[in-house]
Amino acid sequence: MQRGRGKAKVRRIYDAPDPDDGIRVLVDRLWPRGLSKDEARVDEWPKSVTPSTELRRWYHGPDGEYEEFCRRYEAELADPPAAEALDKLRALAAKGPLTLLTAARDPDRSHTSVLRRLL
């Protein structure tokens, strides 16, 4: 499954790599289960742009709500280490195709939609 507009697109990490992916960036904090690094073909893994463990747990818990998750995640991305890593992703996207990789079952309702919008 492939989503995207412009130079940044989102794909599930479990999908086979595509020649049009360009730079492949894993944007999950944890390495995906059952996938070797050779199979994944990840070029970058900037953990500082991933949602915090606390935010992920809140979102997947009983009180988690997508719009509030997006607001809280954007606030996390404003912190200096995350903002610096986000700027690096913007620079990579400006050079050519960039693919954000995630294990999320529904990338449209995950942090990847926020990242893609900010790029």
Coordinates of C-alpha atoms in Angstrom, one line a residue:
M1 CA 0.0 0.0 0.0
Q2 CA 1.4 3.3 -1.0
R3 CA 0.3 6.8 0.0
G4 CA 1.8 10.1 -0.7
R5 CA 1.9 13.4 -2.5
G6 CA 4.8 15.3 -3.8
K7 CA 8.2 13.8 -2.9
A8 CA 7.2 12.2 0.5
K9 CA 5.1 9.1 0.5
V10 CA 4.2 6.6 3.2
R11 CA 4.4 2.8 2.9
R12 CA 4.2 -0.1 5.2
I13 CA 7.6 -1.5 6.1
Y14 CA 6.3 -5.0 5.3
D15 CA 5.7 -4.1 1.6
A16 CA 8.5 -5.0 -0.7
P17 CA 10.9 -2.2 -1.5
D18 CA 10.1 -0.3 -4.7
P19 CA 12.7 1.2 -7.0
D20 CA 10.7 4.5 -6.8
D21 CA 11.0 4.7 -3.0
G22 CA 14.1 6.9 -3.1
I23 CA 15.4 7.3 0.4
R24 CA 13.7 4.9 2.8
V25 CA 13.2 6.2 6.3
L26 CA 11.8 4.1 9.2
V27 CA 9.7 6.4 11.3
D28 CA 8.7 3.9 14.1
R29 CA 10.5 3.9 17.4
L30 CA 10.7 0.1 17.5
W31 CA 12.1 -2.2 14.8
P32 CA 9.3 -4.1 13.1
R33 CA 8.8 -7.7 14.2
G34 CA 9.9 -10.5 11.9
L35 CA 11.8 -8.3 9.5
S36 CA 15.5 -8.4 9.0
K37 CA 17.5 -5.2 8.3
D38 CA 18.5 -6.6 4.9
E39 CA 14.8 -7.2 3.9
A40 CA 13.8 -3.7 5.1
R41 CA 16.4 -1.7 3.2
V42 CA 16.2 1.2 5.5
D43 CA 18.4 4.2 4.8
E44 CA 17.6 6.3 7.8
W45 CA 16.0 5.6 11.2
P46 CA 15.6 8.9 13.0
K47 CA 14.1 7.8 16.3
S48 CA 13.8 11.4 17.5
V49 CA 10.9 12.1 15.1
T50 CA 8.9 9.2 16.4
P51 CA 6.1 9.6 19.0
S52 CA 7.3 9.2 22.6
T53 CA 6.5 5.9 24.3
E54 CA 4.1 7.7 26.6
L55 CA 2.2 9.3 23.6
R56 CA 2.0 6.0 21.8
R57 CA 0.6 4.2 24.9
W58 CA -2.0 7.0 25.5
Y59 CA -3.1 6.9 21.8
H60 CA -3.6 3.1 21.8
G61 CA -5.3 3.2 25.2
P62 CA -8.9 3.7 26.1
D63 CA -8.7 7.5 26.0
G64 CA -6.7 7.9 22.8
E65 CA -8.3 10.1 20.2
Y66 CA -6.7 10.8 16.8
E67 CA -7.0 14.6 16.6
E68 CA -5.6 15.0 20.1
F69 CA -2.8 12.6 19.3
C70 CA -1.9 14.7 16.3
R71 CA -1.8 17.9 18.4
R72 CA 0.4 16.3 21.1
Y73 CA 2.7 14.7 18.5
E74 CA 3.2 18.1 16.7
A75 CA 4.1 19.5 20.1
E76 CA 6.7 16.8 20.6
L77 CA 8.1 17.5 17.1
A78 CA 8.7 21.1 18.2
D79 CA 11.3 20.0 20.8
P80 CA 14.9 20.7 19.6
P81 CA 16.1 17.1 18.9
A82 CA 12.9 16.2 17.0
A83 CA 12.8 19.6 15.2
E84 CA 16.4 19.1 14.0
A85 CA 15.7 15.6 12.7
L86 CA 12.5 16.8 11.0
D87 CA 14.6 19.5 9.3
K88 CA 17.0 16.8 8.1
L89 CA 14.0 14.9 6.6
R90 CA 12.8 18.0 4.9
A91 CA 16.3 18.4 3.3
L92 CA 16.3 14.8 2.2
A93 CA 12.8 15.2 0.7
A94 CA 13.9 18.3 -1.2
K95 CA 16.7 16.3 -2.9
G96 CA 14.4 13.6 -4.3
P97 CA 11.8 10.9 -3.4
L98 CA 11.5 10.1 0.2
T99 CA 9.5 7.2 1.6
L100 CA 8.3 7.1 5.2
L101 CA 8.1 3.5 6.4
T102 CA 5.9 2.3 9.3
A103 CA 4.5 -0.9 10.7
A104 CA 1.2 0.8 11.5
R105 CA -1.8 -1.1 10.2
D106 CA -3.5 2.2 9.3
P107 CA -0.9 4.7 8.3
D108 CA -3.5 7.4 7.5
R109 CA -4.5 7.4 11.2
S110 CA -0.9 7.3 12.6
H111 CA 2.0 9.6 13.2
T112 CA 3.1 9.2 9.5
S113 CA 0.2 11.3 8.3
V114 CA 1.4 14.1 10.6
L115 CA 5.0 13.7 9.4
R116 CA 4.0 13.7 5.7
R117 CA 2.0 16.9 6.2
L118 CA 4.9 18.6 7.9
L119 CA 7.3 17.6 5.2

